Amino acid sequence: MGTSRGEFGSRIGFIFAAAGSAVGLGNIWGFPSFAASNGGGAFLITYLLLSFLLAYPVLMAELILGRHAKANIISALAGISQKQWQKHIGFVVGVLGTLTAMLILSFYAIVAGWVIAFALEPFANLIGLNELALWFTEFSTGRNIIFMLAFMFLTMLIISQGVQEGIEKWSTRLMPALIIILLLLLIYVFFQEGALKGVKVYLIPDFSRLADIDLIISALGAAFFSLSLGVGTMVIYGSYIAKDENIVSLGFTVTLLDVGIAVLAGLLIMPAMYVAAENGVSIFNEAGALIKEDQLIFSVLPALFDTMGVTGVFIAFAFFVLMTIAALTSSISMLEVPVAYAVENLSIQRNKAAWLVGSVISIASLIIALNFGKLFGLVITVTTQYAQPLLSLVMCLFVGWVWYRNSLLNEVKAGFKKVEEGLFWKVWPNYVRFICPLIIVVVFLKSL
Ligand code: TRP
């Protein structure tokens, strides 16, 4: 090896990169859809609580582990192990995490491909290419594959350029653009007829649903997915943080941004649905419940944009560009997991590794696209509902129990001298040792 590792050039560069990883389709597609079908405000409250009380501590475990090891998840888990059997487990869990990251990317790229296609549709319509427009928005294996490949291409292109020139540069360009587009869309939708109704549904909680176990499980899954936990993404991003940075506040800022943008996205989507209803678009299914999940973004919103004439073309474009950006800054963080391993442990050049590993993932994605009905939902369930919480659990156990407390403290202390006096150090170590594993196990068992 011997080559020097990449490192984020600045504090803000890391924040944009890690927030870019966190903010993705999960925030803009998943979160508002879940909220819509799970009692709006009740889901919001549960999600906020779980994000800060459970996901943030796990995020910190990953970031601290990564910066300490200065390595990918596979080496990092083996590195903090004291005994041979722990090293073996660490290795296996690291490999499983890396494979999970690859599998998540393989379904994510398909959804991201839809988003790109939907961004192009309004223009095809505008210039009279109606058949093409239809092809962009209608479900077909051909369309799914072509746009998935386009999206994977962009992801590989960025990752082949490395940490500063690829990840950091593009996240720093794209994240501010994302926030601006989101705010502009939000302001626009707020002034439309019917928006207020959506705001109410979103913000006023149905308290009777707070104790609903299905709601808690969905919210937990959303929080873990949203903070990119369990698969080594945050370990590898943590490993690119300089030693003199205060890692505790960095992690907190990333959590705030992630949660903040999810909440804002909900504030855009829920009112947009009611604006759509006002314009004659049907937003309820036969059973009288709000339309949910993919149909929300891929049918209700486009129908809404269609009612807006030429303005709608640009609004639709802005919205799907927003989603594309969000997806891209996330997908690069998934690809970085196996690529970092290939570069560091197998001594493959970054450029080669990026295209090689990316191609393998594209093939996996192709297989899913060709067997969509059988595999798409299955891969999502296996990776996000099972693998992510379980891998996060093991990560907590490693950081909380296997890693020597002193060395853990020293790692957090680097860049934050007074950490021992603060609340974080008083609470967090016991939190990752006891509370996080316990909650994950309980929720996981309930979900079975
Ligand atoms: N957090 C991203 C989102 O909300 C997706 C993501 C990126 C992710 N990296 C990940 C999810 C690693 C799970 C694991 O869309």
XYZ file of C-alpha atoms and ligand atoms in Angstrom:
463
model
C 0.000 0.000 0.000
C 2.015 2.952 1.251
C 0.039 5.476 -0.747
C -1.204 8.357 1.344
C -4.893 8.230 2.174
C -7.405 10.795 1.097
C -8.676 13.326 3.604
C -11.391 15.942 3.486
C -9.786 19.319 2.886
C -12.030 21.272 5.205
C -14.607 21.008 7.927
C -17.356 22.243 5.695
C -16.245 19.803 3.005
C -16.825 16.920 5.372
C -20.170 18.293 6.500
C -21.422 18.587 2.943
C -20.100 15.167 2.022
C -21.561 13.376 5.031
C -24.806 15.326 4.917
C -24.842 14.615 1.198
C -24.596 10.927 1.955
C -27.333 11.166 4.541
C -29.692 13.333 2.539
C -30.966 11.241 -0.308
C -33.964 9.526 -1.752
C -34.628 8.353 1.782
C -35.299 11.924 2.856
C -37.144 13.203 -0.156
C -38.863 10.063 -1.368
C -39.052 7.798 1.649
C -39.601 10.049 4.615
C -42.519 12.112 3.294
C -44.203 8.979 1.921
C -43.874 7.217 5.249
C -45.137 10.269 7.035
C -48.080 10.490 4.652
C -49.119 6.923 5.279
C -48.310 6.823 8.989
C -50.293 9.582 10.556
C -48.172 12.604 9.589
C -47.133 14.361 12.777
C -47.042 11.169 14.841
C -44.484 9.731 12.476
C -42.572 12.989 12.480
C -42.217 13.018 16.272
C -41.152 9.381 16.424
C -38.671 9.924 13.638
C -37.147 12.964 15.334
C -36.801 11.148 18.655
C -35.255 8.044 17.124
C -32.889 10.068 14.969
C -31.367 11.926 17.872
C -31.644 9.293 20.584
C -30.652 6.261 18.582
C -29.317 7.024 15.139
C -27.026 9.858 16.211
C -25.154 7.741 18.794
C -24.695 4.993 16.213
C -23.496 7.537 13.675
C -20.924 8.717 16.228
C -19.770 5.143 16.786
C -19.128 4.784 13.058
C -17.406 8.140 12.613
C -15.143 7.656 15.626
C -14.294 4.117 14.602
C -13.455 5.261 11.094
C -11.259 8.134 12.110
C -9.402 5.986 14.599
C -8.737 3.163 12.181
C -8.134 5.403 9.172
C -9.472 2.525 7.167
C -12.530 0.905 5.650
C -15.036 -0.977 7.793
C -13.398 -4.377 7.253
C -9.981 -3.308 8.511
C -11.476 -1.021 11.132
C -13.506 -3.714 12.920
C -10.625 -6.147 12.805
C -8.282 -3.382 13.973
C -10.019 -2.653 17.273
C -10.410 -6.345 18.066
C -8.264 -7.618 20.917
C -8.727 -11.333 20.416
C -8.475 -13.571 17.435
C -12.146 -14.597 17.464
C -13.163 -10.948 17.570
C -10.993 -10.252 14.563
C -12.762 -13.004 12.678
C -16.179 -11.666 13.561
C -15.047 -8.154 12.724
C -13.863 -9.299 9.352
C -17.061 -11.168 8.527
C -19.263 -8.293 9.672
C -17.136 -5.849 7.683
C -17.518 -7.944 4.558
C -21.274 -8.260 5.098
C -21.536 -4.506 5.582
C -19.618 -3.870 2.373
C -21.814 -6.279 0.442
C -24.901 -4.644 1.895
C -23.673 -1.234 0.755
C -23.281 -2.653 -2.752
C -26.748 -4.203 -2.700
C -28.335 -1.015 -1.437
C -26.709 0.854 -4.300
C -27.994 -1.704 -6.769
C -31.657 -0.947 -5.984
C -31.024 2.706 -5.246
C -29.624 3.227 -8.740
C -32.865 1.975 -10.267
C -34.962 4.476 -8.339
C -32.439 7.224 -9.064
C -32.754 6.330 -12.744
C -36.509 6.938 -12.601
C -35.798 10.308 -11.100
C -33.528 11.292 -13.995
C -36.116 10.113 -16.504
C -38.798 12.151 -14.764
C -36.556 15.222 -14.891
C -36.358 14.908 -18.679
C -40.052 14.240 -19.257
C -41.414 17.788 -19.034
C -38.995 18.982 -21.717
C -39.844 16.159 -24.054
C -43.464 17.169 -23.629
C -42.721 20.825 -24.135
C -41.060 20.288 -27.502
C -43.795 17.944 -28.630
C -42.008 14.616 -28.270
C -44.978 13.127 -26.499
C -44.115 9.528 -27.112
C -40.675 9.986 -25.690
C -42.185 11.763 -22.713
C -44.448 8.816 -22.176
C -41.532 6.415 -22.374
C -39.679 8.434 -19.724
C -42.485 8.099 -17.235
C -43.957 4.705 -17.993
C -42.592 1.705 -16.210
C -40.543 -0.432 -18.571
C -37.536 -2.659 -18.154
C -35.733 -0.859 -20.967
C -36.157 2.544 -19.405
C -35.235 1.238 -15.974
C -31.992 -0.221 -17.257
C -30.874 2.699 -19.401
C -31.337 5.283 -16.678
C -29.901 3.041 -13.991
C -26.756 2.737 -16.117
C -26.644 6.498 -16.645
C -26.875 7.058 -12.928
C -24.232 4.433 -12.141
C -21.980 6.074 -14.696
C -22.181 9.421 -12.883
C -21.556 7.707 -9.548
C -18.461 5.903 -10.821
C -17.186 9.057 -12.484
C -17.217 10.992 -9.227
C -15.763 8.185 -7.109
C -12.954 7.570 -9.605
C -11.742 11.090 -8.829
C -11.066 10.411 -5.181
C -11.915 11.975 -1.868
C -11.161 15.660 -2.365
C -11.532 15.961 -6.111
C -14.546 13.675 -6.321
C -16.595 13.282 -3.156
C -15.785 16.580 -1.474
C -15.837 18.758 -4.566
C -19.123 17.437 -5.871
C -20.855 17.352 -2.503
C -19.818 20.945 -1.868
C -21.239 21.990 -5.213
C -24.397 19.947 -5.126
C -25.584 20.249 -1.530
C -26.062 24.040 -1.532
C -27.878 23.685 -4.866
C -30.123 21.087 -3.292
C -30.959 23.274 -0.322
C -31.728 26.277 -2.546
C -33.993 24.306 -4.887
C -35.773 22.771 -1.923
C -36.452 26.150 -0.327
C -37.640 27.728 -3.589
C -40.032 24.850 -4.244
C -41.266 25.049 -0.702
C -42.054 28.739 -0.959
C -43.814 28.210 -4.265
C -45.999 25.376 -3.034
C -46.879 27.196 0.166
C -48.645 29.940 -1.739
C -50.848 27.524 -3.659
C -54.438 26.814 -2.837
C -54.825 23.869 -0.477
C -51.267 23.847 0.882
C -52.309 24.683 4.387
C -54.390 21.552 4.696
C -51.299 19.494 3.987
C -49.252 21.413 6.530
C -51.862 20.624 9.156
C -51.950 16.909 8.390
C -48.180 16.854 8.502
C -47.619 18.789 11.683
C -50.589 17.949 13.880
C -49.873 14.514 15.313
C -52.430 11.815 15.732
C -51.310 10.918 19.246
C -53.184 7.643 19.236
C -50.627 6.366 16.724
C -47.547 7.212 18.809
C -47.433 3.819 20.509
C -48.057 1.981 17.258
C -45.251 -0.551 16.875
C -45.457 -0.547 13.073
C -44.987 3.164 13.106
C -41.962 2.872 15.394
C -40.414 0.193 13.206
C -40.913 2.271 10.074
C -39.493 5.338 11.771
C -36.459 3.428 13.012
C -35.799 1.999 9.587
C -36.158 5.442 8.057
C -33.762 6.958 10.575
C -31.098 4.292 10.017
C -31.446 4.432 6.280
C -31.389 8.175 6.282
C -28.180 8.471 8.279
C -26.556 5.808 6.051
C -25.830 3.547 9.015
C -24.619 -0.003 9.392
C -22.774 -0.605 6.167
C -19.536 1.294 6.657
C -20.404 4.461 4.770
C -19.932 6.633 7.809
C -16.889 4.618 8.872
C -15.125 5.425 5.642
C -16.232 9.077 5.648
C -15.100 9.285 9.272
C -11.737 7.913 8.247
C -11.220 10.955 6.018
C -11.733 13.427 8.883
C -8.583 15.160 10.142
C -7.512 14.419 13.715
C -7.838 18.027 14.820
C -11.549 18.233 14.045
C -14.156 18.062 16.774
C -15.855 14.905 15.660
C -18.714 15.149 18.161
C -20.001 18.432 16.804
C -19.363 17.348 13.227
C -21.588 14.320 13.692
C -24.246 16.404 15.369
C -24.268 18.934 12.534
C -24.683 16.155 9.998
C -27.603 14.693 11.958
C -29.244 18.098 12.208
C -28.888 18.710 8.484
C -30.205 15.285 7.618
C -33.211 15.502 9.883
C -33.795 19.126 8.956
C -33.892 18.371 5.256
C -36.179 15.377 5.767
C -38.570 17.570 7.730
C -38.414 20.275 5.053
C -39.015 17.722 2.323
C -42.126 16.604 4.197
C -43.166 20.216 4.387
C -42.892 20.357 0.619
C -44.492 17.043 -0.285
C -47.466 16.930 2.081
C -48.776 20.377 1.125
C -48.044 19.588 -2.539
C -50.356 16.589 -2.254
C -53.207 18.706 -1.024
C -52.521 21.324 -3.667
C -52.780 18.496 -6.164
C -56.104 17.460 -4.635
C -57.309 21.038 -4.945
C -56.415 20.862 -8.644
C -58.441 17.738 -9.177
C -55.681 15.132 -8.865
C -56.813 12.176 -6.827
C -54.609 11.652 -3.789
C -56.588 9.007 -1.987
C -56.830 5.345 -2.907
C -60.014 3.286 -2.970
C -59.705 2.548 0.725
C -59.713 6.254 1.441
C -56.109 6.387 2.636
C -53.532 8.752 1.226
C -51.721 7.366 -1.790
C -48.321 6.291 -0.660
C -44.745 5.402 -1.411
C -43.552 5.513 -4.979
C -46.888 6.584 -6.408
C -46.732 9.729 -4.388
C -43.606 11.073 -6.019
C -43.964 9.416 -9.386
C -47.650 9.966 -10.044
C -49.244 12.542 -7.775
C -46.564 15.178 -8.125
C -46.162 14.896 -11.914
C -49.942 15.118 -12.187
C -49.784 18.259 -10.110
C -47.024 19.753 -12.265
C -49.109 19.004 -15.356
C -51.891 21.207 -14.082
C -49.494 24.164 -13.854
C -48.859 24.756 -17.525
C -45.423 26.034 -18.535
C -44.526 26.925 -14.955
C -45.089 23.281 -14.171
C -42.398 22.276 -16.634
C -39.801 24.172 -14.686
C -41.137 23.207 -11.302
C -41.120 19.553 -12.339
C -37.609 19.887 -13.664
C -36.413 21.612 -10.493
C -38.018 18.963 -8.334
C -36.509 15.986 -10.125
C -33.119 17.645 -10.411
C -33.302 18.113 -6.664
C -33.949 14.408 -6.281
C -31.170 13.495 -8.687
C -28.670 15.559 -6.725
C -29.799 14.068 -3.454
C -29.442 10.569 -4.904
C -26.014 11.193 -6.369
C -24.384 12.558 -3.222
C -25.722 9.434 -1.482
C -24.803 6.872 -4.087
C -21.185 7.995 -4.140
C -21.005 7.288 -0.425
C -22.233 3.742 -1.013
C -19.778 3.066 -3.809
C -16.931 4.468 -1.717
C -17.319 1.605 0.790
C -16.185 -1.251 -1.512
C -13.891 1.004 -3.530
C -11.966 2.060 -0.423
C -11.539 -1.595 0.462
C -10.297 -2.439 -3.030
C -7.846 0.473 -2.946
C -6.544 -0.058 0.583
C -6.565 -3.809 1.012
C -6.247 -5.129 -2.514
C -3.938 -2.356 -3.778
C -6.049 -1.665 -6.832
C -5.749 1.844 -8.240
C -8.692 4.062 -7.354
C -9.659 4.775 -10.909
C -9.727 1.092 -11.807
C -11.415 0.142 -8.567
C -14.208 2.666 -9.074
C -15.088 1.432 -12.570
C -14.595 -2.206 -11.690
C -16.656 -2.297 -8.511
C -19.194 0.051 -10.073
C -19.612 -2.358 -12.973
C -20.176 -5.276 -10.640
C -22.890 -3.284 -8.870
C -24.403 -2.297 -12.219
C -24.666 -5.966 -13.090
C -26.407 -6.687 -9.801
C -28.713 -3.799 -10.553
C -29.351 -5.199 -14.017
C -30.351 -8.528 -12.526
C -32.789 -6.760 -10.209
C -34.200 -4.711 -13.086
C -34.718 -7.843 -15.176
C -36.501 -9.606 -12.315
C -38.113 -6.539 -10.888
C -41.221 -8.117 -9.441
C -39.295 -10.818 -7.620
C -36.178 -8.996 -6.526
C -36.728 -5.273 -6.070
C -38.833 -5.396 -2.926
C -36.928 -8.360 -1.594
C -33.529 -6.669 -1.811
C -34.901 -3.553 -0.142
C -36.366 -5.573 2.715
C -33.293 -7.723 3.262
C -30.847 -4.826 3.211
C -32.743 -2.099 5.002
C -34.977 -3.972 7.409
C -32.653 -6.788 8.373
C -29.048 -6.115 7.456
C -28.820 -2.471 8.436
C -30.158 -2.742 12.006
C -28.267 -5.972 12.682
C -24.977 -4.649 11.357
C -25.474 -1.454 13.342
C -26.026 -3.596 16.397
C -22.720 -5.376 15.931
C -21.012 -2.052 15.323
C -22.306 -0.763 18.671
C -21.125 -3.927 20.403
C -17.667 -3.568 18.911
C -17.298 0.093 19.778
C -18.935 -0.291 23.196
C -17.490 -3.585 24.394
C -14.565 -4.719 22.301
C -12.737 -1.452 21.951
C -10.710 -0.396 25.001
C -12.354 2.524 26.632
C -9.140 4.491 26.971
C -8.268 4.311 23.374
C -11.844 5.236 22.496
C -11.612 8.282 24.721
C -8.323 9.328 23.172
C -9.849 9.157 19.742
C -12.733 11.446 20.648
C -10.343 13.726 22.536
C -8.294 14.415 19.438
C -9.797 17.664 18.213
C -12.011 18.042 21.299
C -9.798 18.327 24.371
C -12.511 18.947 26.902
C -14.706 16.085 25.847
C -14.579 14.479 29.311
C -16.244 17.477 30.890
C -19.143 17.524 28.451
C -22.445 15.722 28.331
C -21.454 13.644 25.341
C -18.805 11.624 27.104
C -20.928 11.207 30.219
C -23.793 9.685 28.281
C -22.630 8.300 24.980
C -20.292 5.395 25.954
C -22.956 3.699 28.038
C -25.451 4.515 25.418
C -23.641 2.519 22.736
C -22.945 -0.256 25.193
C -26.438 -0.791 26.542
C -29.215 1.375 25.219
C -28.615 1.261 21.481
C -28.161 -2.515 21.275
C -31.190 -3.027 23.489
C -33.486 -0.802 21.459
C -32.295 -2.308 18.181
C -32.886 -5.846 19.454
C -36.327 -5.037 20.831
C -37.506 -3.273 17.711
C -35.984 -5.931 15.509
C -37.651 -8.788 17.348
C -40.971 -6.953 17.268
C -40.681 -6.534 13.529
C -40.313 -10.252 12.879
N -28.975 8.047 3.441
C -29.287 7.990 2.056
C -30.732 8.374 1.820
O -31.382 8.826 2.704
C -28.998 6.654 1.438
C -27.703 6.062 1.813
C -26.470 6.490 1.507
C -27.535 4.883 2.539
N -25.523 5.650 2.016
C -26.156 4.654 2.628
C -28.432 4.031 3.117
C -25.699 3.564 3.336
C -27.977 2.951 3.802
C -26.627 2.707 3.914
O -31.237 8.243 0.744
